[in-house]
PDB file of C-alpha atoms in Angstrom:
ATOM      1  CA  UNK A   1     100.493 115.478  85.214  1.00 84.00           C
ATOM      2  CA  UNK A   2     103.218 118.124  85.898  1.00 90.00           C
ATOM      3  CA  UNK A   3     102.139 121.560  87.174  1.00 92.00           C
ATOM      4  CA  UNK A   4     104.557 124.221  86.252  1.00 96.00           C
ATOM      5  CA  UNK A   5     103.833 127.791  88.396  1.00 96.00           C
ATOM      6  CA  UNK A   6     104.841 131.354  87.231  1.00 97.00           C
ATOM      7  CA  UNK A   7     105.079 134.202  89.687  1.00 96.00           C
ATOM      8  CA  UNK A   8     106.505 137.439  87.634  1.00 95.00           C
ATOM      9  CA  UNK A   9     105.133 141.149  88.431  1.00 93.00           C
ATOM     10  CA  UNK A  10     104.830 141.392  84.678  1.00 92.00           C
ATOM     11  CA  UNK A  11     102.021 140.395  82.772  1.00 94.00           C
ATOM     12  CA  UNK A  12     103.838 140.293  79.190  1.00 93.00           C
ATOM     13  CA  UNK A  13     106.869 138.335  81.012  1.00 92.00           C
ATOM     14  CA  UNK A  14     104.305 135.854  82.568  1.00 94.00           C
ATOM     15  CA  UNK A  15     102.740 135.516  79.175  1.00 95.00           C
ATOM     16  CA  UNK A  16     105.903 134.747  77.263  1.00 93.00           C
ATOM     17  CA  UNK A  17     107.148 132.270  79.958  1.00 95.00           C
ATOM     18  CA  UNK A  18     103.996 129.781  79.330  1.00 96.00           C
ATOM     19  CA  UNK A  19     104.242 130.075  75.934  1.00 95.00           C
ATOM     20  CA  UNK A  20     107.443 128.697  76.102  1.00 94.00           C
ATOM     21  CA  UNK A  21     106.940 126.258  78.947  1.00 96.00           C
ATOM     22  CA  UNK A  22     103.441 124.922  76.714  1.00 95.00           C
ATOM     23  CA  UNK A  23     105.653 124.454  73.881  1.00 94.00           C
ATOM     24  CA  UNK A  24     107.977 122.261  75.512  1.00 94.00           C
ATOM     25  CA  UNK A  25     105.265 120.415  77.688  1.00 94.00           C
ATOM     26  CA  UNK A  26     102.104 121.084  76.301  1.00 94.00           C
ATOM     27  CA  UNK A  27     100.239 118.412  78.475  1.00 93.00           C
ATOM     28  CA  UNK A  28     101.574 120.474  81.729  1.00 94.00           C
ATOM     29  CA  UNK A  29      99.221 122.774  84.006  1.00 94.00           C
ATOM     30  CA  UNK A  30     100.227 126.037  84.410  1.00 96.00           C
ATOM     31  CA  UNK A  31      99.651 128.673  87.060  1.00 96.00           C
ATOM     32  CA  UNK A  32     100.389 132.199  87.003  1.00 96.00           C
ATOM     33  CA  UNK A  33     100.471 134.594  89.772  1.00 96.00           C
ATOM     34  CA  UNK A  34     101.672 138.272  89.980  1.00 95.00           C
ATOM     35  CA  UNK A  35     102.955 138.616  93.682  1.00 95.00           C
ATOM     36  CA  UNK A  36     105.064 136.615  96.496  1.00 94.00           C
ATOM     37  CA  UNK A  37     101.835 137.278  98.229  1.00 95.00           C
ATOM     38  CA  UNK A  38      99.397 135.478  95.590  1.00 94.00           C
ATOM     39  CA  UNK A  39     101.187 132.780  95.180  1.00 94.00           C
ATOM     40  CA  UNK A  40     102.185 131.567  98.878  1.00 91.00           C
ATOM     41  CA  UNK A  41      97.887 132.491  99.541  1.00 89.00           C
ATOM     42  CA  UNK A  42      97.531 129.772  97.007  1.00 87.00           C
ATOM     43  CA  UNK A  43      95.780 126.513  97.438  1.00 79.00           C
ATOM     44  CA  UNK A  44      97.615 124.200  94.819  1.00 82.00           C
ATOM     45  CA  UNK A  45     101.040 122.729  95.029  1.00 83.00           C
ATOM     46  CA  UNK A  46     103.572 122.744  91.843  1.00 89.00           C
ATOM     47  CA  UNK A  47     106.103 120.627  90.739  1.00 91.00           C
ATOM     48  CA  UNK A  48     108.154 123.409  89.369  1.00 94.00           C
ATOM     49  CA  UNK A  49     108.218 127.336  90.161  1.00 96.00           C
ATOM     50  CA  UNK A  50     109.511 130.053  87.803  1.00 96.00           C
ATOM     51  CA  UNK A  51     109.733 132.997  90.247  1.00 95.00           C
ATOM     52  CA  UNK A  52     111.192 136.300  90.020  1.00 93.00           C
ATOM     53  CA  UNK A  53     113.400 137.852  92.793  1.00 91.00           C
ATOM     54  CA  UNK A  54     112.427 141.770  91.791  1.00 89.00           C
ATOM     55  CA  UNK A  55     108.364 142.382  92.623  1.00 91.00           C
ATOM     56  CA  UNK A  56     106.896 144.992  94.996  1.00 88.00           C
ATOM     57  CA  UNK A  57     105.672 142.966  98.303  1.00 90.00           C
ATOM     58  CA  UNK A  58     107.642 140.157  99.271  1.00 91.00           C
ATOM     59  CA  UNK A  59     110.416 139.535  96.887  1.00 91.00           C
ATOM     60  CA  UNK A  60     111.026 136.529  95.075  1.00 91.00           C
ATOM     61  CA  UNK A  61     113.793 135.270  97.623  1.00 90.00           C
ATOM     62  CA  UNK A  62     111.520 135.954 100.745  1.00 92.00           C
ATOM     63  CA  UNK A  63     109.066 133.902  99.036  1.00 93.00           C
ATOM     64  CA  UNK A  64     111.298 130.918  98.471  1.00 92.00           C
ATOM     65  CA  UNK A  65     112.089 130.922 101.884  1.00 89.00           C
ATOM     66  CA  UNK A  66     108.555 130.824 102.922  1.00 89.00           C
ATOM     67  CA  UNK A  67     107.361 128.529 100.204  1.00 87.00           C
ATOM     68  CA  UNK A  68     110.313 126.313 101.457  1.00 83.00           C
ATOM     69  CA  UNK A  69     108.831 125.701 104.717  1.00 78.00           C
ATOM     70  CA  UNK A  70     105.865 124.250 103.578  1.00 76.00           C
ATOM     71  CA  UNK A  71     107.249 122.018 100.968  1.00 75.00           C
ATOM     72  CA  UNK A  72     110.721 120.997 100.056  1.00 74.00           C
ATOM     73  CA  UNK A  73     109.858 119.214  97.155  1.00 79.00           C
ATOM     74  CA  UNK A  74     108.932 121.690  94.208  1.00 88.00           C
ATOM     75  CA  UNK A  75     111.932 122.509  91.628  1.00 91.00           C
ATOM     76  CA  UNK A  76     112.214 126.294  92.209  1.00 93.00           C
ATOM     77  CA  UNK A  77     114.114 128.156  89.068  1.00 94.00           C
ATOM     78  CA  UNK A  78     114.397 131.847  89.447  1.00 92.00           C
ATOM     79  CA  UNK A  79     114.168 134.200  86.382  1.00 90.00           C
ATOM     80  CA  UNK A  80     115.648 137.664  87.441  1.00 86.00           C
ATOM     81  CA  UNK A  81     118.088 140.511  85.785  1.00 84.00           C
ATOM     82  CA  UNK A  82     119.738 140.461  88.849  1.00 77.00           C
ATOM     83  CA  UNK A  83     123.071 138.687  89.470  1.00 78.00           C
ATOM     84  CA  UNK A  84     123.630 139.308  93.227  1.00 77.00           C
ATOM     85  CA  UNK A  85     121.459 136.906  94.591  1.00 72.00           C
ATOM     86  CA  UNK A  86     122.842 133.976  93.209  1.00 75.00           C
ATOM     87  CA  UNK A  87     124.543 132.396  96.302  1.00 73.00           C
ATOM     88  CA  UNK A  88     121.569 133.219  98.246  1.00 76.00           C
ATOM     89  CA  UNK A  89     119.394 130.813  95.949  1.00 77.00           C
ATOM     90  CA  UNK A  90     121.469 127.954  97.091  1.00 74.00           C
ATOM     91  CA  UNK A  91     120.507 128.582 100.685  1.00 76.00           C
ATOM     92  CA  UNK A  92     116.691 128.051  99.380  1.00 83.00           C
ATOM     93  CA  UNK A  93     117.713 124.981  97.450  1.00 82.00           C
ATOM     94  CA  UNK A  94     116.870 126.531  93.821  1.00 87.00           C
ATOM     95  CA  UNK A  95     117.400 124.259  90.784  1.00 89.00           C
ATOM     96  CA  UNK A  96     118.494 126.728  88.314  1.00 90.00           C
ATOM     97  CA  UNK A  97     119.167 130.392  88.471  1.00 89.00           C
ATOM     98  CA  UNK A  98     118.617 131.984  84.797  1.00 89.00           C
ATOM     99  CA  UNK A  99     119.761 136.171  84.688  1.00 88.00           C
ATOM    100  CA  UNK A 100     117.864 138.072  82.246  1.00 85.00           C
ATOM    101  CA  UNK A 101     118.001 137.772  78.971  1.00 86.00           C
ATOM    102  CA  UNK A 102     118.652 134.256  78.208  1.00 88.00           C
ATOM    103  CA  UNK A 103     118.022 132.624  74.946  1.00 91.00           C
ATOM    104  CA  UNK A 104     114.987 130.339  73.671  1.00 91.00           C
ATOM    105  CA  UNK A 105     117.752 127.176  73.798  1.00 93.00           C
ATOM    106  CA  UNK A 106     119.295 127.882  77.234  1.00 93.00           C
ATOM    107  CA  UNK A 107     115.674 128.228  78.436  1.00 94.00           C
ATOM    108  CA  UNK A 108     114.645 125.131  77.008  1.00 94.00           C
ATOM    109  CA  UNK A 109     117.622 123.044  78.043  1.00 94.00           C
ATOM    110  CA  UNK A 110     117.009 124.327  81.745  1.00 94.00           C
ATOM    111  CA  UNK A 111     113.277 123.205  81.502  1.00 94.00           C
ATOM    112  CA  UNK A 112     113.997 119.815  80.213  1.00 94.00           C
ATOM    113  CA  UNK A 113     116.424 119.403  83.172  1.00 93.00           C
ATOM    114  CA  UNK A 114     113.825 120.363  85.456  1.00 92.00           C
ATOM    115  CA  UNK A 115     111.246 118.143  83.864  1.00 92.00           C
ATOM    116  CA  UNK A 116     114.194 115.465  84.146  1.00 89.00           C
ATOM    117  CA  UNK A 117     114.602 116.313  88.148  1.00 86.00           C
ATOM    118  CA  UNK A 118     110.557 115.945  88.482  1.00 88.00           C
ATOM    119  CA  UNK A 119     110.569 112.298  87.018  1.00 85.00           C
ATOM    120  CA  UNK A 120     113.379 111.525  89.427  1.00 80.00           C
ATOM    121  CA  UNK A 121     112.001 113.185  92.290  1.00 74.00           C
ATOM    122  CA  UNK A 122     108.513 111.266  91.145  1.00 70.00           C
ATOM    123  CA  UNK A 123     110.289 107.742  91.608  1.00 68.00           C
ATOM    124  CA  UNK A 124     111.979 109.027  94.315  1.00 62.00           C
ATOM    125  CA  UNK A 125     109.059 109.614  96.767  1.00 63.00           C
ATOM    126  CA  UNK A 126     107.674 106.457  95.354  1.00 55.00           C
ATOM    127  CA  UNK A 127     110.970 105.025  97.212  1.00 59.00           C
ATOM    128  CA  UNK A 128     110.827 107.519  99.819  1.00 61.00           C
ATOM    129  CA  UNK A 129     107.231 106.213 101.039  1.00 53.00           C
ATOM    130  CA  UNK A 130     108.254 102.492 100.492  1.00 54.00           C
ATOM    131  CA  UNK A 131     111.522 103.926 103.121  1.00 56.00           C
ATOM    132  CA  UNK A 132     109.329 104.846 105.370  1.00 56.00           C
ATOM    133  CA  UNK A 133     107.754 101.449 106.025  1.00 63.00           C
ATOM    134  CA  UNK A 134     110.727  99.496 106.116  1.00 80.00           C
ATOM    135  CA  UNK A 135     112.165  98.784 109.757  1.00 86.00           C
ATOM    136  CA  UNK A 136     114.389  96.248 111.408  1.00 89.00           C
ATOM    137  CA  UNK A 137     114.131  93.600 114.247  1.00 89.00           C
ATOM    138  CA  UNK A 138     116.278  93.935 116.811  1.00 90.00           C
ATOM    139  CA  UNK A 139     116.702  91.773 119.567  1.00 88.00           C
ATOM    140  CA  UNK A 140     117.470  92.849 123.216  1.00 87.00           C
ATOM    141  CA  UNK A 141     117.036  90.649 126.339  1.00 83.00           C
ATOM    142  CA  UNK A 142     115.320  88.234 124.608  1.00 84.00           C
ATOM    143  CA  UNK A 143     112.869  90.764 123.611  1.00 89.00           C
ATOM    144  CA  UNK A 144     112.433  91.384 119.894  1.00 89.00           C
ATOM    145  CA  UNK A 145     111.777  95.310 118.462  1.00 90.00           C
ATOM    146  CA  UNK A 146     110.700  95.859 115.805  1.00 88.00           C
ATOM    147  CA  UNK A 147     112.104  99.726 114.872  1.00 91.00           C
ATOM    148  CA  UNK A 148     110.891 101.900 111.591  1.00 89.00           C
ATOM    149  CA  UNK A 149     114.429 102.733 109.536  1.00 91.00           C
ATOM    150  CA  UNK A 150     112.796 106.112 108.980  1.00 89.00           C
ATOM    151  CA  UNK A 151     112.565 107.015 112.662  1.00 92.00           C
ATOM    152  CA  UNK A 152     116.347 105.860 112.921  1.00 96.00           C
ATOM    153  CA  UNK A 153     118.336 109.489 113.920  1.00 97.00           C
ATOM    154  CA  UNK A 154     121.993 107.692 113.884  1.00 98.00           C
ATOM    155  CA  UNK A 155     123.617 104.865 115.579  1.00 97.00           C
ATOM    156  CA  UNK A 156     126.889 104.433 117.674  1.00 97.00           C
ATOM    157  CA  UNK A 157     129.256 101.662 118.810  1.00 95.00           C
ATOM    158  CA  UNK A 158     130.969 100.999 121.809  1.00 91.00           C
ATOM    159  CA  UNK A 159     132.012  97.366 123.515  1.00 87.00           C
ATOM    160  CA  UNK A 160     130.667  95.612 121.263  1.00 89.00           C
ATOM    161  CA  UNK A 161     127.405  97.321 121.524  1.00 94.00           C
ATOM    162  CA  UNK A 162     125.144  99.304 119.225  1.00 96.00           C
ATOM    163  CA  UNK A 163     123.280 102.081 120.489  1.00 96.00           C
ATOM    164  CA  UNK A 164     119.956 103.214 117.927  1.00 97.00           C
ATOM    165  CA  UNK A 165     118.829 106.411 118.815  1.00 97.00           C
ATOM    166  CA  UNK A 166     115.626 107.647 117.586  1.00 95.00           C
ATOM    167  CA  UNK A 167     112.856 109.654 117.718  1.00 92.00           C
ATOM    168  CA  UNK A 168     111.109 107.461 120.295  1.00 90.00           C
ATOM    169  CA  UNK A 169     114.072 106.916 122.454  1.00 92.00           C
ATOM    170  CA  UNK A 170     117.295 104.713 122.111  1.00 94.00           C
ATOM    171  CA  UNK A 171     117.710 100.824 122.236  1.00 94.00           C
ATOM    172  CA  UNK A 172     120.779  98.905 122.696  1.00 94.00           C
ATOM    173  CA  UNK A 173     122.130  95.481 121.719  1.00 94.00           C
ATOM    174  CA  UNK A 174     124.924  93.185 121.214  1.00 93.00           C
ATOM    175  CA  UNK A 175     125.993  93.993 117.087  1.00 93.00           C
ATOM    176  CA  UNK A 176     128.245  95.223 114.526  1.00 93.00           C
ATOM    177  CA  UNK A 177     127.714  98.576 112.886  1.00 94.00           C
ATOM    178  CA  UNK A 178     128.937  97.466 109.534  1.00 93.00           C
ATOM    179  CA  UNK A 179     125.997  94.666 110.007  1.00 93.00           C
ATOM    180  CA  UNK A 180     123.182  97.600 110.713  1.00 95.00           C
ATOM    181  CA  UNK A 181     125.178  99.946 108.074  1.00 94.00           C
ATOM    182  CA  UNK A 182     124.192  97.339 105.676  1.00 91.00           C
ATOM    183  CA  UNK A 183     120.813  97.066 106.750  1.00 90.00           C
ATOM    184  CA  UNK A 184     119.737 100.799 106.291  1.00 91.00           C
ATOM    185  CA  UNK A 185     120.660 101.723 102.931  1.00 87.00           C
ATOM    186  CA  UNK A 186     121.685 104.449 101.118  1.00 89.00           C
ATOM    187  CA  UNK A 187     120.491 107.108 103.443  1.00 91.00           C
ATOM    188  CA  UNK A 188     122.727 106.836 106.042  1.00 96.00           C
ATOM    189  CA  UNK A 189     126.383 107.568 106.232  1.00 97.00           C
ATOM    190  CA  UNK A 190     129.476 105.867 108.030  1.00 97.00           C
ATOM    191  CA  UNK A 191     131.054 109.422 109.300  1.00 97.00           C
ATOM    192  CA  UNK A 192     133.066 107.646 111.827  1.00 97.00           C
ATOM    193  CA  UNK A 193     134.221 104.044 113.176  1.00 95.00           C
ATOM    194  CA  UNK A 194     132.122 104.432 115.310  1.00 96.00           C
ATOM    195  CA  UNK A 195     129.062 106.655 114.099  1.00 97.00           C
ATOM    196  CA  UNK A 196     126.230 105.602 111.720  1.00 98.00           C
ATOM    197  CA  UNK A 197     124.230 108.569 110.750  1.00 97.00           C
ATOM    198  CA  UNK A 198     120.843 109.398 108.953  1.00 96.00           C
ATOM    199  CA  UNK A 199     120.885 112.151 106.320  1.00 95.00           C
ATOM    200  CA  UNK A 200     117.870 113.292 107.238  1.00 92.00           C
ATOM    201  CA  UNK A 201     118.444 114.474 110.551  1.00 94.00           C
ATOM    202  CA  UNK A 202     121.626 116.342 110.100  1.00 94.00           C
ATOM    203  CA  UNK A 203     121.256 120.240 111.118  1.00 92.00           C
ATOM    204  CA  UNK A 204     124.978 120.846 111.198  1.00 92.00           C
ATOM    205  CA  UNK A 205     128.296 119.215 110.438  1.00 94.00           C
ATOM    206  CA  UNK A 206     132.131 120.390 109.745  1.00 94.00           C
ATOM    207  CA  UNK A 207     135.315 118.086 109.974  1.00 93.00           C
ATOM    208  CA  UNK A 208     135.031 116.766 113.293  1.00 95.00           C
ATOM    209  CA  UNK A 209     131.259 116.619 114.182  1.00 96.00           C
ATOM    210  CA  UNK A 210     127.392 116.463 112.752  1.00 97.00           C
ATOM    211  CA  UNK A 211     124.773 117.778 114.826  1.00 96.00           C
ATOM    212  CA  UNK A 212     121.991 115.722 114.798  1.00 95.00           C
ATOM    213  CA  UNK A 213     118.328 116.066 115.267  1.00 92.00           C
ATOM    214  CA  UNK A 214     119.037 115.083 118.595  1.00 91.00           C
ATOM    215  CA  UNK A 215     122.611 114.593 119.566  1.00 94.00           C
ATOM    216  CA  UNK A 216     125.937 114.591 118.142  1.00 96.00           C
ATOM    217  CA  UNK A 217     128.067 112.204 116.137  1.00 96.00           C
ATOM    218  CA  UNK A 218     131.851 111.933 115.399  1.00 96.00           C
ATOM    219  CA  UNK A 219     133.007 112.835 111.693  1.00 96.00           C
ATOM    220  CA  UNK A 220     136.445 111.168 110.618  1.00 96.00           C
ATOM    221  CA  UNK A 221     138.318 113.668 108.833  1.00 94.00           C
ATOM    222  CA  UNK A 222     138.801 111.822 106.042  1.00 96.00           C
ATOM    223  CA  UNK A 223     134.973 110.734 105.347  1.00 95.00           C
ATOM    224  CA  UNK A 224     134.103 114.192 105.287  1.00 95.00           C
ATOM    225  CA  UNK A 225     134.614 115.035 101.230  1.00 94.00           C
ATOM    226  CA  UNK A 226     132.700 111.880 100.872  1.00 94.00           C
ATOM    227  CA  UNK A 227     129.682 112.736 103.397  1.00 95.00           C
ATOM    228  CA  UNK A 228     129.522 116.192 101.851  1.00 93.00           C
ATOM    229  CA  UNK A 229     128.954 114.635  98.735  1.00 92.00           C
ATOM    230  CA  UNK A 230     126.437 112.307  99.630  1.00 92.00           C
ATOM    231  CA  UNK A 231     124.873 114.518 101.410  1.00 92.00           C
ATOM    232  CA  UNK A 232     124.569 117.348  98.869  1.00 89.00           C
ATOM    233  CA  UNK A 233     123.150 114.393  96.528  1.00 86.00           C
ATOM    234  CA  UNK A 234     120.723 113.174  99.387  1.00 86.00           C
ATOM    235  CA  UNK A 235     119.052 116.753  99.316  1.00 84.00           C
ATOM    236  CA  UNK A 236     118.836 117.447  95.756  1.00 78.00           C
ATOM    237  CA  UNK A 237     117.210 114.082  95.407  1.00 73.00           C
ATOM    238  CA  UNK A 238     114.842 115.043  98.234  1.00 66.00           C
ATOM    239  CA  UNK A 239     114.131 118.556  96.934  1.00 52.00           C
ATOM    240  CA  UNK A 240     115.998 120.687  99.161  1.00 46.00           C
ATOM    241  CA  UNK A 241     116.415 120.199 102.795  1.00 41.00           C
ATOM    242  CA  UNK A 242     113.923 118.969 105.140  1.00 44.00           C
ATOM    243  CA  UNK A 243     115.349 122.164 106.767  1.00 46.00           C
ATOM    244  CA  UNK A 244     117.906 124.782 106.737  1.00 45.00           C
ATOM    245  CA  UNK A 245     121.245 122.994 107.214  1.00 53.00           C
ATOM    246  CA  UNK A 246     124.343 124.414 107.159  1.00 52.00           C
ATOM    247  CA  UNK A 247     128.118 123.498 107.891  1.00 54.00           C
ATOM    248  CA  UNK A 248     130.659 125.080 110.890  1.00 54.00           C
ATOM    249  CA  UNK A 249     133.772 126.133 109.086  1.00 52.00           C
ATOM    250  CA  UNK A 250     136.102 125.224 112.101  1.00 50.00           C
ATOM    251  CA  UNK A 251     139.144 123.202 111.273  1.00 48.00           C
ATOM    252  CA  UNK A 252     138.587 123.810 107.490  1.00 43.00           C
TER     253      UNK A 252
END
């Protein structure tokens, strides 16, 4: 069952919101809260968040970035008159961004997107959790290892080896990396000849280089309007990032 949160300083606003929302998915829970400070003090998790950015306390924007360190999962819309934070809501990984006033039908046709985003995100952490049991065997010295694809930070090639790093240390063999690229799926990314890396532990990246979780891979100039693009589509699937990553804007 979805559960739809509103946090607005205003009862009559909060009020009008779910009567709108209950309309539209009148199976849904709803939660309402009048502060930053209620809501990140509460106890339940939502699948969507209407918040406000102007309320005394913590704004709405300091509490996306709080709420966004405990879960990168819930579809956060903000509701404000104000403009000027726009570009700052991408940097929280908001969903929508709807200025005061708005009509009934943009309303509605921003809801229905959301609700569309929570039945992908649903499947997706179905596939997500079946992801993180999935692993390969590789064999090294005659000695088979048996590695989780999840834990998998990127790989690299050199003399006709293939170095996995991870986050329990690195293991090399005799392979190909289009072999292994074909192994891991979707998730990782080809940035280089001779780098293989995982979306999920990228922290930084421009033209030349991503910064890694731990280490640092190559980026071919031309993959990188491809790997932006995957990437962009790997964290919107996931909910927003697993953390705040950004890009180095030298050579560009």
């Amino acid at each position: 069952m979805m559960r739809i949160a509103i946090c607005d300083d205003e009862t009559e606003v909060r009020a009008f919101l779910g009567s709108k929302i209950k309309k539209l998915y009148p199976e849904a829970l709803l939660f309402f809260y009048q502060s930053g400070e209620e809501l990140l003090c509460a106890e339940e998790s939502f699948d969507i968040l209407l918040l406000d950015i102007q309320m005394e306390g913590k704004n709405g924007m300091e509490t996306a970035r709080e709420l966004r360190r405990r879960n990168r999962h819930t579809i956060l819309i903000f509701i404000t008159a104000l403009q000027e934070y726009v570009f700052q809501a991408f940097d929280v990984g908001a969903f929508h961004y709807l200025v005061k006033p708005f009509t009934d039908e943009k309303f509605e046709t921003v809801l229905k997107a959301a609700g569309e985003q929570y039945r992908n995100l649903s499947d997706g952490k179905r596939k997500e959790a079946e992801q993180e049991e999935r692993y390969i065997i590789i064999k090294t010295g005659g000695v088979h290892t048996r590695i989780l694809i999840d834990d998998i930070i990127y790989a690299e090639v050199f003399n006709r080896k293939v170095m996995i790093h991870s986050i329990h240390g690195d293991i090399e063999y005799y392979g190909k990396l289009s072999d292994l690229e074909k192994q891991l799926g979707e998730n990782f990314f080809r940035s280089h000849r001779a780098n293989l890396v995982h979306f999920k532990y990228v922290e930084r990246y421009n033209v030349s280089e991503i910064w890694m979780e731990k280490g640092t891979a190559l980026m071919a100039k031309q993959n990188y309007g491809e790997f932006v693009k995957r990437f962009l589509h790997y964290n919107s699937v996931k909910g927003g990032s697993r953390r705040e990553t950004s890009f180095t804007p030298k050579d560009i």
